[in-house]
Coordinates of C-alpha atoms and ligand atoms in Angstrom, one line a residue:
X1 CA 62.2 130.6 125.1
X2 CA 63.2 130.3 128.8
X3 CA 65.7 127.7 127.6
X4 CA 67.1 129.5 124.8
X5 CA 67.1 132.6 127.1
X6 CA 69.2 130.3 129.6
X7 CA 71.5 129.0 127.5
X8 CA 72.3 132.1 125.8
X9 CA 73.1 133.6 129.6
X10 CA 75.2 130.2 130.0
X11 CA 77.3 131.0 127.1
X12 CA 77.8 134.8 127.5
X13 CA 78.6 134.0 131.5
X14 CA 81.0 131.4 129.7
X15 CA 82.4 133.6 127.5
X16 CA 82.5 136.3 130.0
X17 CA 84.8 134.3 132.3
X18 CA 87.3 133.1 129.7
X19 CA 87.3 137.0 128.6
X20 CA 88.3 137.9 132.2
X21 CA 90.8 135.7 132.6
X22 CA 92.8 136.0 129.5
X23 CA 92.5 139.8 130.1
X24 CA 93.8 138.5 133.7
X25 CA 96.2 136.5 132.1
X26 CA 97.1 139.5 129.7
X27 CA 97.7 141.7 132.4
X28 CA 99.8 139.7 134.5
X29 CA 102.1 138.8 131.7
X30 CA 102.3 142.3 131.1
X31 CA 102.9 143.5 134.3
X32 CA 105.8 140.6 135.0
X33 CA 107.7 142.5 132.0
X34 CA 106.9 145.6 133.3
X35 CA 108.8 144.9 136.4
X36 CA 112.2 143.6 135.0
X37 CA 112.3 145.1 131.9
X38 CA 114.0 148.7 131.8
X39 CA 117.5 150.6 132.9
X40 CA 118.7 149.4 136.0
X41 CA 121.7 151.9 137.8
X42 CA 123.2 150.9 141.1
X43 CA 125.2 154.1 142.0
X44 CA 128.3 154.4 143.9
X45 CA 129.3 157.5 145.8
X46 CA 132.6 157.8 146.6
X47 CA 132.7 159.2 150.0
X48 CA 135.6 161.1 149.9
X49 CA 136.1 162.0 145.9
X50 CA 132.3 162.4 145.9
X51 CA 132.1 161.0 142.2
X52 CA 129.2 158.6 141.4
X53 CA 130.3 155.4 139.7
X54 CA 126.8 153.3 138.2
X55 CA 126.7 149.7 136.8
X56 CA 124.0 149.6 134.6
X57 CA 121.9 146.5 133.9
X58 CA 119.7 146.9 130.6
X59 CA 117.3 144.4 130.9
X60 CA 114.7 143.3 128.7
X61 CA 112.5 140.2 130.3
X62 CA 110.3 138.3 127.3
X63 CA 109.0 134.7 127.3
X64 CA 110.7 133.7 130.5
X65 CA 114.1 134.8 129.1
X66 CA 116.4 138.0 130.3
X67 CA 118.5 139.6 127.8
X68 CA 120.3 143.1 127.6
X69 CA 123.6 144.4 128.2
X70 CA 125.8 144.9 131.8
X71 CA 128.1 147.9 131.7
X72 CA 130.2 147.8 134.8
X73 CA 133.3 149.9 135.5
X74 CA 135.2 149.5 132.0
X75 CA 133.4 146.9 131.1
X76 CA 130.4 146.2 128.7
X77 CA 128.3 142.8 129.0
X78 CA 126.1 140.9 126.6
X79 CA 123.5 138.7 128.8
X80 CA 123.7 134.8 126.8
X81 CA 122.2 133.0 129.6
X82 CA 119.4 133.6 132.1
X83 CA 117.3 131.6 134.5
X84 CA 114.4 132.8 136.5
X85 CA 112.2 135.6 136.6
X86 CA 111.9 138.9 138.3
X87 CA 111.2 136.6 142.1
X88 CA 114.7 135.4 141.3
X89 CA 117.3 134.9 138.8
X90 CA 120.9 134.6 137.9
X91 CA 122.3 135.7 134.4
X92 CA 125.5 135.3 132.5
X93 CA 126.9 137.5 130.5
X94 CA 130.3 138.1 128.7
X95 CA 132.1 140.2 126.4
X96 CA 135.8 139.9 124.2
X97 CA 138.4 141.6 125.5
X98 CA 141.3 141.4 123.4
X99 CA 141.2 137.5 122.1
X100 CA 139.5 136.1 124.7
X101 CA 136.7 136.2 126.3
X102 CA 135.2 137.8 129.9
X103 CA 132.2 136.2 131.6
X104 CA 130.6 137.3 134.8
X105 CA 127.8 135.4 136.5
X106 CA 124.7 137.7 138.7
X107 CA 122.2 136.5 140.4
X108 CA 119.3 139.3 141.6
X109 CA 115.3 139.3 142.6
X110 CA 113.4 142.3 142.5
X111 CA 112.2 144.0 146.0
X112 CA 109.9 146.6 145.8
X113 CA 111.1 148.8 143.4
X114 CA 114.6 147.8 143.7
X115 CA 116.6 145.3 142.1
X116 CA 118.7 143.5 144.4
X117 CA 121.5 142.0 142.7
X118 CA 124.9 139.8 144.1
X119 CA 127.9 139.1 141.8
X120 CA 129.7 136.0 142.9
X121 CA 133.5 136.7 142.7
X122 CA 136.4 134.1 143.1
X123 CA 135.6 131.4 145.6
X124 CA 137.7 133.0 148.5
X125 CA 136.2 136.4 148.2
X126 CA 132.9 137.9 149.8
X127 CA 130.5 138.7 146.9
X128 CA 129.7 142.1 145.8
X129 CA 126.0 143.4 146.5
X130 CA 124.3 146.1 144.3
X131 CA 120.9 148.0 144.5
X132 CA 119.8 149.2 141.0
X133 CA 117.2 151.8 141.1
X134 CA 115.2 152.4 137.4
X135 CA 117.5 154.9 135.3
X136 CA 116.4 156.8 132.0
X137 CA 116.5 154.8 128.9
X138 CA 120.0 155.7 127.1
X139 CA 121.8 156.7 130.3
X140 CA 125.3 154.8 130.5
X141 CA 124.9 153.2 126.7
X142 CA 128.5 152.9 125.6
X143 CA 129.1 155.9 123.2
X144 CA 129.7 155.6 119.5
X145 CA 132.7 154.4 118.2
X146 CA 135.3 156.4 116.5
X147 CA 137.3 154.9 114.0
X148 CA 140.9 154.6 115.0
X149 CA 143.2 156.9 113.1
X150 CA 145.6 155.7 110.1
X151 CA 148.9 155.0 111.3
X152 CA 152.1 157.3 110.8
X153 CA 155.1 157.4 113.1
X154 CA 155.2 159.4 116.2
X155 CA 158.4 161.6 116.1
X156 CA 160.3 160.8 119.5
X157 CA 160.0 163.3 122.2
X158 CA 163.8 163.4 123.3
X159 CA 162.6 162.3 127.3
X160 CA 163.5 159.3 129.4
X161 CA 166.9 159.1 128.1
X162 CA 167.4 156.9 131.2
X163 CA 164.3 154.7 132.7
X164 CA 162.1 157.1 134.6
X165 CA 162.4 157.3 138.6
X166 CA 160.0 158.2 140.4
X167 CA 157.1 157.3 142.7
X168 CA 153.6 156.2 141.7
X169 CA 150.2 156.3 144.3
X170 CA 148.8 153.0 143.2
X171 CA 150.9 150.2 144.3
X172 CA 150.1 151.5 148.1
X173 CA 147.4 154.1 148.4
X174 CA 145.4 152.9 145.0
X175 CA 141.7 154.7 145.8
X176 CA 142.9 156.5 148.4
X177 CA 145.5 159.1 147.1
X178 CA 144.8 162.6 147.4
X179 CA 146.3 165.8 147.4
X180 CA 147.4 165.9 150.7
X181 CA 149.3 162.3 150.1
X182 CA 151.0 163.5 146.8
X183 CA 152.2 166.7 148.8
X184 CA 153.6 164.6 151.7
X185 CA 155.0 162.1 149.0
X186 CA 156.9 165.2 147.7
X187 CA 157.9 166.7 150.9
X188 CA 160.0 162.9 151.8
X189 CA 161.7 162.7 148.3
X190 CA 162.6 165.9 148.9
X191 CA 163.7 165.8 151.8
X192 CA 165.3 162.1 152.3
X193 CA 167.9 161.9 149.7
X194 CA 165.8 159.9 147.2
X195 CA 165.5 163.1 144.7
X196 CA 169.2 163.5 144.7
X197 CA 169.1 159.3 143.9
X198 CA 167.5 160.4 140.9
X199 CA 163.4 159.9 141.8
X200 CA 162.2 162.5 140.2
X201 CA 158.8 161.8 139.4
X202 CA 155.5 162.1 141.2
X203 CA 152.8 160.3 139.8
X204 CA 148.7 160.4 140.7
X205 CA 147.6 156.8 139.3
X206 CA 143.7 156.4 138.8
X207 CA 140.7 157.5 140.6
X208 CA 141.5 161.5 140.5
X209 CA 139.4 162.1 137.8
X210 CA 135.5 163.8 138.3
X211 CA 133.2 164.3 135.1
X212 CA 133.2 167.5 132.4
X213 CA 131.8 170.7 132.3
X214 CA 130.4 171.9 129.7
X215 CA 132.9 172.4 127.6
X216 CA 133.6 169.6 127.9
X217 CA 137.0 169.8 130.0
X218 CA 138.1 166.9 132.3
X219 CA 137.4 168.4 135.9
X220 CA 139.1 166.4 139.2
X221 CA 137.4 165.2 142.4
X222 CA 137.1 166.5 145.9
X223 CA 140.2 165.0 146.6
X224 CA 142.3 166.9 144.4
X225 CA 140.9 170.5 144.7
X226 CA 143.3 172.2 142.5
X227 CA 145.9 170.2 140.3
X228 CA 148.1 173.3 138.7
X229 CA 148.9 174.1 142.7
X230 CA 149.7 170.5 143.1
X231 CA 152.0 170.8 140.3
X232 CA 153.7 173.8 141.6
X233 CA 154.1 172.5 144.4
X234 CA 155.9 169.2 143.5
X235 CA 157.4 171.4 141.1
X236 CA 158.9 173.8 143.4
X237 CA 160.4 171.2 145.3
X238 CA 162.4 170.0 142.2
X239 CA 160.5 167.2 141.3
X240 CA 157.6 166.5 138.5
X241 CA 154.3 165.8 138.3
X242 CA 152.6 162.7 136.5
X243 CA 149.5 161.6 135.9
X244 CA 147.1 159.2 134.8
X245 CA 144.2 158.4 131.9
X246 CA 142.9 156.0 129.5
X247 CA 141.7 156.2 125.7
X248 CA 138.7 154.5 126.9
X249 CA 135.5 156.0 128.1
X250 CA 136.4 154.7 131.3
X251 CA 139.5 154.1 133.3
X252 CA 140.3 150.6 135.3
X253 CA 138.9 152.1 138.7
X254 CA 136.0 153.4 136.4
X255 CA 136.3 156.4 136.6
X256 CA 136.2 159.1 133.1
X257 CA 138.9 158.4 130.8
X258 CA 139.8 160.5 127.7
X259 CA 137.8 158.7 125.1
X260 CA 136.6 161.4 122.6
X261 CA 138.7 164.4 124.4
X262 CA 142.3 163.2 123.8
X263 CA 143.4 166.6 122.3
X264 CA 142.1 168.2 124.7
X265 CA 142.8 166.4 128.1
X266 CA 146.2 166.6 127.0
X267 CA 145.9 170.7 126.7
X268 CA 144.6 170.3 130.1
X269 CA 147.5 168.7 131.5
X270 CA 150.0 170.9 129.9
X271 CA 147.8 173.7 131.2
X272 CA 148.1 172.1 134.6
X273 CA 151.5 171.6 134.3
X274 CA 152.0 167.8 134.2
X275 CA 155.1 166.2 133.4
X276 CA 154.2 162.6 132.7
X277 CA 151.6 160.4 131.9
X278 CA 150.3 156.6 132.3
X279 CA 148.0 155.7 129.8
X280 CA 145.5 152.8 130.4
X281 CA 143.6 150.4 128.1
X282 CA 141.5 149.8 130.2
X283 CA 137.6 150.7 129.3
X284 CA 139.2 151.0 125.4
X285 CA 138.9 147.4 125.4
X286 CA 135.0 148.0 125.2
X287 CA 135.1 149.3 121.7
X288 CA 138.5 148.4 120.3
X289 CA 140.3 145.4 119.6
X290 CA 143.7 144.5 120.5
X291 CA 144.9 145.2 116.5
X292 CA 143.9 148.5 117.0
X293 CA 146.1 149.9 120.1
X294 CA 148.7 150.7 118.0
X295 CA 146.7 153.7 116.3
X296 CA 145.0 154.3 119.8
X297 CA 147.8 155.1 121.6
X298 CA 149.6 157.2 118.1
X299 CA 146.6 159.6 119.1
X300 CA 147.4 160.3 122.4
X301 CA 151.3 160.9 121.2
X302 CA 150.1 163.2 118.5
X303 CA 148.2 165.1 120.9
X304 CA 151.2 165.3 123.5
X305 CA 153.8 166.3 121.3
X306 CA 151.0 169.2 119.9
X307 CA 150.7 170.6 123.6
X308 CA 154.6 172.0 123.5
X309 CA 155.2 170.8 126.5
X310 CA 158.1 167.7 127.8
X311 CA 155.5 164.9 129.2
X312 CA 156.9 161.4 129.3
X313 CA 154.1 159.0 127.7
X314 CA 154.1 155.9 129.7
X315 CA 151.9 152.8 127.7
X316 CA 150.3 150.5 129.9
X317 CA 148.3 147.8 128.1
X318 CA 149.9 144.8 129.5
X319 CA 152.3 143.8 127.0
X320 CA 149.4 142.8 124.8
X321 CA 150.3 142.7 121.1
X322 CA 153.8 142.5 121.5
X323 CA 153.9 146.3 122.5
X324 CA 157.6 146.6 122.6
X325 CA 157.8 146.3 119.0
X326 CA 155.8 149.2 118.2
X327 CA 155.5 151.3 121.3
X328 CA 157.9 153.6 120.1
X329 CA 156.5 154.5 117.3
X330 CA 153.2 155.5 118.2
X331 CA 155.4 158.0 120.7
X332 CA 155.8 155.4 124.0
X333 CA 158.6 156.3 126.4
X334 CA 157.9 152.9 127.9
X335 CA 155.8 150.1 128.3
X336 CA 153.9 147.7 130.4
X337 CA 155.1 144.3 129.7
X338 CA 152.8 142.4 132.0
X339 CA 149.9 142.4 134.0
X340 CA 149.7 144.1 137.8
X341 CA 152.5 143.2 140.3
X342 CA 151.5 142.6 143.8
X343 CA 153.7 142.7 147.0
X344 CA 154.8 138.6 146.5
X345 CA 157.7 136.6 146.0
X346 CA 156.0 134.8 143.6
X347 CA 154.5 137.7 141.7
X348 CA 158.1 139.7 141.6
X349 CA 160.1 137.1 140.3
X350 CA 157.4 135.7 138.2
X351 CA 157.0 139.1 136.3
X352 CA 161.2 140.1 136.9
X353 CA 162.4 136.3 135.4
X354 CA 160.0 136.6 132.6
X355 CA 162.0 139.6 130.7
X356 CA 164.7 137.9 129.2
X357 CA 163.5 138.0 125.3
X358 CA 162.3 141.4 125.7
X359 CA 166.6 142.8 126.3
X360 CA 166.9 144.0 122.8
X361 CA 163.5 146.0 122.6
X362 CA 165.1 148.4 125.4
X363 CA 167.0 151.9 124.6
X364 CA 167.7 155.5 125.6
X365 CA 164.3 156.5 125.1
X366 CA 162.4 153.3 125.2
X367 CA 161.8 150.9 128.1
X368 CA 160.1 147.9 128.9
X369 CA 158.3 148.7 132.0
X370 CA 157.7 145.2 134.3
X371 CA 155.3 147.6 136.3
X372 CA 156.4 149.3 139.8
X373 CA 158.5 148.5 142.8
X374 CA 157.0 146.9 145.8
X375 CA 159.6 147.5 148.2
X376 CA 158.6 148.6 151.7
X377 CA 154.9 147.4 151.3
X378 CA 155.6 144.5 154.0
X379 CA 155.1 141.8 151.7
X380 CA 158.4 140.1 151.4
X381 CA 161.0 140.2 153.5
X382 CA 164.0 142.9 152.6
X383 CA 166.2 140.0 151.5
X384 CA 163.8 139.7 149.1
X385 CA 163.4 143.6 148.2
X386 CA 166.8 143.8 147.3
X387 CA 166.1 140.7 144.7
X388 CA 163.2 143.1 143.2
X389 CA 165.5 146.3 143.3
X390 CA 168.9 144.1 141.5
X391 CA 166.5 142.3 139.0
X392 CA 164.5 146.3 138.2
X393 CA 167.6 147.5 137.9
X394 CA 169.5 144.5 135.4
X395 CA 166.4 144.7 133.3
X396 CA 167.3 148.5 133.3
X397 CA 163.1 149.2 134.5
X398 CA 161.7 152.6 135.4
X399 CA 162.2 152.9 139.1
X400 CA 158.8 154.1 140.0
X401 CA 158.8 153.3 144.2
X402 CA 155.3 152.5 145.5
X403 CA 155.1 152.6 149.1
X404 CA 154.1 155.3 151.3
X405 CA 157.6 157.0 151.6
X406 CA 156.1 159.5 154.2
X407 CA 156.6 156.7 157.1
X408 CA 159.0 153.8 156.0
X409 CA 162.0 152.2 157.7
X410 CA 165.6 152.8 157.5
X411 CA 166.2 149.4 155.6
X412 CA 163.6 150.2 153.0
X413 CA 165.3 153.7 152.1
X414 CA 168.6 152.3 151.9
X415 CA 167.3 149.4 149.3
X416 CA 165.5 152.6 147.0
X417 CA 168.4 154.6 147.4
X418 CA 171.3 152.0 146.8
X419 CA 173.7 154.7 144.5
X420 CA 175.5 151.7 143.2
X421 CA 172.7 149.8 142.1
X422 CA 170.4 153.0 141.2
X423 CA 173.9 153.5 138.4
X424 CA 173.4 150.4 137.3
X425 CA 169.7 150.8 136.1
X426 CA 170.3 154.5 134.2
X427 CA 173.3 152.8 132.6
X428 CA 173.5 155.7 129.7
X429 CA 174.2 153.0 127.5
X430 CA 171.0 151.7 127.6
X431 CA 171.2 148.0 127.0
X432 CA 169.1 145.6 129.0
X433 CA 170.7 142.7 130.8
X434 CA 169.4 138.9 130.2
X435 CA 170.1 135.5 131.6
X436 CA 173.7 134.3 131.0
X437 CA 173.3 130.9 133.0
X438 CA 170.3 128.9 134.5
X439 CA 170.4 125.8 136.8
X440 CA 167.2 125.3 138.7
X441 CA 166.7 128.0 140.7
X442 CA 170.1 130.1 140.5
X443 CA 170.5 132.4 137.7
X444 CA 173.2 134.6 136.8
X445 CA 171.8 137.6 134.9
X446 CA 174.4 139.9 132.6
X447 CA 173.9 143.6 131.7
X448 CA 176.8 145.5 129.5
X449 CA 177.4 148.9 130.6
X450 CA 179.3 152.0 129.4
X451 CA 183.0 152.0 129.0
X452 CA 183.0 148.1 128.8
X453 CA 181.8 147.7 132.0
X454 CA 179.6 144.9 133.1
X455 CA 177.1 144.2 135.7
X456 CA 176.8 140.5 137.2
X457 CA 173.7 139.5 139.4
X458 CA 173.8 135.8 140.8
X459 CA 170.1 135.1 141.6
X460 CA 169.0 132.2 144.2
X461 CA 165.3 131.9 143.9
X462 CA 165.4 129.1 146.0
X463 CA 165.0 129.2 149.7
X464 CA 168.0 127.8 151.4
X465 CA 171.2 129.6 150.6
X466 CA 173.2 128.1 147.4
X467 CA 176.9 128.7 146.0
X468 CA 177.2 129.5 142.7
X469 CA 180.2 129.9 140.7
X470 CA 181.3 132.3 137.7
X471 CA 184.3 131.7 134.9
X472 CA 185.2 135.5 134.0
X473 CA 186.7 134.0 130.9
X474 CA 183.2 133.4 130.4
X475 CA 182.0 136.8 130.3
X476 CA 185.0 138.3 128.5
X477 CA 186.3 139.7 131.4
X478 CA 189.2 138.1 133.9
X479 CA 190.3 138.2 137.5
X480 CA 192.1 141.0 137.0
X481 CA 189.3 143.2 136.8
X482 CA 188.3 145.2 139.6
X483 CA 185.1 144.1 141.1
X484 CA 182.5 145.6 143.4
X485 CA 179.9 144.3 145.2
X486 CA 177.1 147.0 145.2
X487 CA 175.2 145.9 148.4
X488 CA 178.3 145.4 150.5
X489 CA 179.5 148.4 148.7
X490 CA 183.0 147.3 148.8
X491 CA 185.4 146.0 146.4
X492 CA 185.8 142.2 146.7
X493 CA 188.9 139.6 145.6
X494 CA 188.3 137.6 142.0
X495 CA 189.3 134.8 143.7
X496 CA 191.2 133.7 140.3
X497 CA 189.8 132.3 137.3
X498 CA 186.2 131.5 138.7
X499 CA 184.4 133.3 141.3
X500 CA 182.3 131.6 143.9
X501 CA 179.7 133.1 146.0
X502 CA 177.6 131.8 148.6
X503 CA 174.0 133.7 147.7
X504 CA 170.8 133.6 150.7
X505 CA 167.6 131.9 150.1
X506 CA 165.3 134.5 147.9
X507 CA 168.8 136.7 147.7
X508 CA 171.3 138.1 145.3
X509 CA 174.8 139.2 145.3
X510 CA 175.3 141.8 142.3
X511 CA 179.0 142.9 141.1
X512 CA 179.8 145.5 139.0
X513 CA 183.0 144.4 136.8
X514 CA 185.0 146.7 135.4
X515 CA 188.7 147.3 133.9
X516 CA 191.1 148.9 136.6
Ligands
GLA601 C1 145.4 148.9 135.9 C2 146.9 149.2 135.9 C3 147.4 149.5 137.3 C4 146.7 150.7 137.8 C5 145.2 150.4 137.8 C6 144.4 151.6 138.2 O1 145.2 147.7 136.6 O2 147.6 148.1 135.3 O3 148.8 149.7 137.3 O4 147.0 151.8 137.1 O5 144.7 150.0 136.5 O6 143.0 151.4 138.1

């Protein structure tokens, strides 16, 4: 009995312990997805436009795998890979954006009730650090997708009969324009010839933009506390106001785009009295494919041209989907036909060089927009801004300045506000110049002008100085022409049949030909 007695304690103490630690076991399995799995948000408050920007990491951690999604600025991740656990882990995820595809790599451990996270960048930059705090299940989920419109043709809205001229914030001040800038921006076009040049717009790029109220109206940010004074204030100086959006949910700076609200973000704009506006794919990209811009942007035309008002609609999608062939249908003033500039050599004349096949897509109306001037942000030397300013204006380019005109030097203003070369680019004829001759790095660029005029730029992109030579039999025109050169602003000798020039390293010499 005693035995029987024993062994039936052995077995339900056996028993016992195998009970204990599988509900041990249980618990801690449980407990280890309890502390990954779940809405992550690591908020952002802008300091001075006091709007919170979150990335949001929707994790779910199961059988010693992480999975979810990453939505970060305009951007929306799928997690395909993980190592690790909640101790310690990296993840890669990736979405399509257009045709290819966009990976990002994070690596992150839990802390408390924190989720410390790093996301490696390029090599040669300092990684980014976020602290994710536990969010409410649904908050940041990409909305539903609305199905792009069918197509019809955007009546044209009779502006930019010449490329647009102008200034834009983000070149320069990018984050940090606010109302105060954009008043002082308008106070020196005003007041240092460049309006009477012909710079006429002023134009806010990304990050003025707050959330909606709750009617759903697009509200801005501390740092621009009242747009329709803005505007009557730029206005009142003789100049216009622009602005910027995307169709997305979010812009490129991630801040609220239009997505959803077209019709009416373009009421308020009109209401606020804007005059222009740059459109950016942008956070788009997250629920449309490249196919489907063209019916994108047609919705923001429609809903300009309904408003009444004259507002120049400025495409920027980075020359995706060969935009120039149908940006003006879908209402498009102009166009961006690449990616970002920056303040290089390399990047100027890697973007300016590049136009040549796009000439014949250019007219009164319609303009292929190689993205905004440089000049004056200290990057290249003024040799070189003269390159950028003759090349913008051959490839008859909006002439949207982008440095902080408030404080620049003599030499800068002189290059914007070059008359001769200025005439060239708002040519009313419209027709954008292309390469005539290449050897190496010397190029002679052509543009045909009104009353059978021509201009003629001779491009060194090397850096010593070069001469380069010119048959005006060649171009239909002779030696008797009269000839000017439009940075010496003087008239110059044909010197006979061929012309030669000695041109500076990184420089141009650019002639406008014309019968006497
Ligand atoms: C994109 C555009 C830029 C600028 C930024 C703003 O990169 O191409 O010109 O508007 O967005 O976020």
């Amino acid at each position: 009995m005693s035995i029987i007695t024993s062994h039936r304690f052995r077995v339900t103490l056996l028993s016992l312990t195998a009970l204990t630690s599988l509900a041990i076991y249980i618990v801690s399995a449980h407990q280890t997805d309890d502390r990954l799995t779940g809405n992550w948000a690591a908020r952002n408050v802008g300091t001075t436009d006091g709007v919170t920007r979150s990335t949001y990491f929707n994790l779910k951690y199961e059988n010693g795998k992480i999975t979810g999604t990453i939505r970060a600025t305009q951007f929306f991740y799928t997690i395909k890979e993980s190592t690790g656990g909640p101790d310690g882990f990296t993840i890669v995820a990736s979405m399509m954006d257009g045709h290819s595809e966009r990976r990002v790599q994070y690596e992150g451990k839990l802390v408390g009730d924190e989720l410390r996270i790093i996301r490696r960048n390029r090599p040669d930059q300092p990684v980014t650090e976020f602290v994710a705090k536990r969010a409410p299940a649904g908050e940041g989920a990409l909305p539903a997708r609305i199905e792009p419109p069918a197509r019809h043709k955007v009546a044209y809205n009779g502006l930019a009969k010449s490329p647009p001229m102008g200034w834009n914030s983000w070149n320069k001040f990018a984050g940090r324009v606010d109302d105060a800038a954009v008043r002082g921006i308008a106070d020196a076009m005003a007041s240092n010839g460049m309006r009477e040049a012909g710079y006429i717009y002023v134009n806010i790029d990304d990050t003025w933009e707050a959330g909606r109220n709750a009617q759903g109206e697009i509200q801005t940010n501390k740092k621009f506390p009242d747009m329709k004074a803005l505007a009557d204030y730029v206005h009142k100086k003789g100049l216009k106001l622009g602005i910027y959006s995307s169709p997305g949910p979010n812009t490129c700076a991630g801040y609220e785009g239009t997505y959803g609200h077209e019709e009416q973000d373009a009421m308020t704009f009109a209401k606020w009295g804007i005059d222009y506006l740059k459109y950016d794919w942008c956070g788009a990209r997250t629920l449309y494919t490249d196919e489907e811009m063209p019916a994108i942007y047609q919705k923001m035309g429609d809903a300009l041209l309904k408003t009444g008002r004259p507002i120049v609609y400025s495409l920027c999608q980075y020359g995706r989907l060969d935009v120039w062939k149908w940006g003006p249908d879908v209402g498009g003033n102009l166009w961006r036909t690449t990616g970002d500039i920056r303040d290089t050599w390399d990047s100027m004349t890697g973007i300016g060089f590049r136009q040549n096949e796009l000439a014949q897509y250019a007219m009164p109306g319609h303009w292929n927009d190689p993205d905004m001037l440089e000049i004056g942000n200290g990057g290249m030397t003024d040799t070189e801004y003269k390159t950028h300013m003759s090349l913008w204006a051959m490839l008859a380019a909006p002439l949207l300045a982008g440095n902080d005109l408030r404080q620049m030097k003599p030499e800068t203003l002189a290059i914007l506000t070059n008359r001769e070369v200025i005439a060239i680019d708002q040519d009313k004829l419209g027709k954008q110049g292309s390469r005539f001759w290449q050897s190496g790095e010397q190029e002679i660029w052509t543009r045909e002008l009104s009353g059978g005029a021509k201009a003629v730029a001779f491009f060194n992109r090397g850096k010593d100085e070069a001469k380069m030579s010119l048959k005006w039999a060649d171009i239909g025109t002779s030696e008797k022409w009269k000839l000017r050169d439009l940075w010496l602003h003087q008239d110059v000798d044909a010197k006979g049949p061929e012309y030669s020039v000695t041109v500076p390293g990184h420089g141009v010499v650019m002639l406008r030909v014309s019968k006497k």
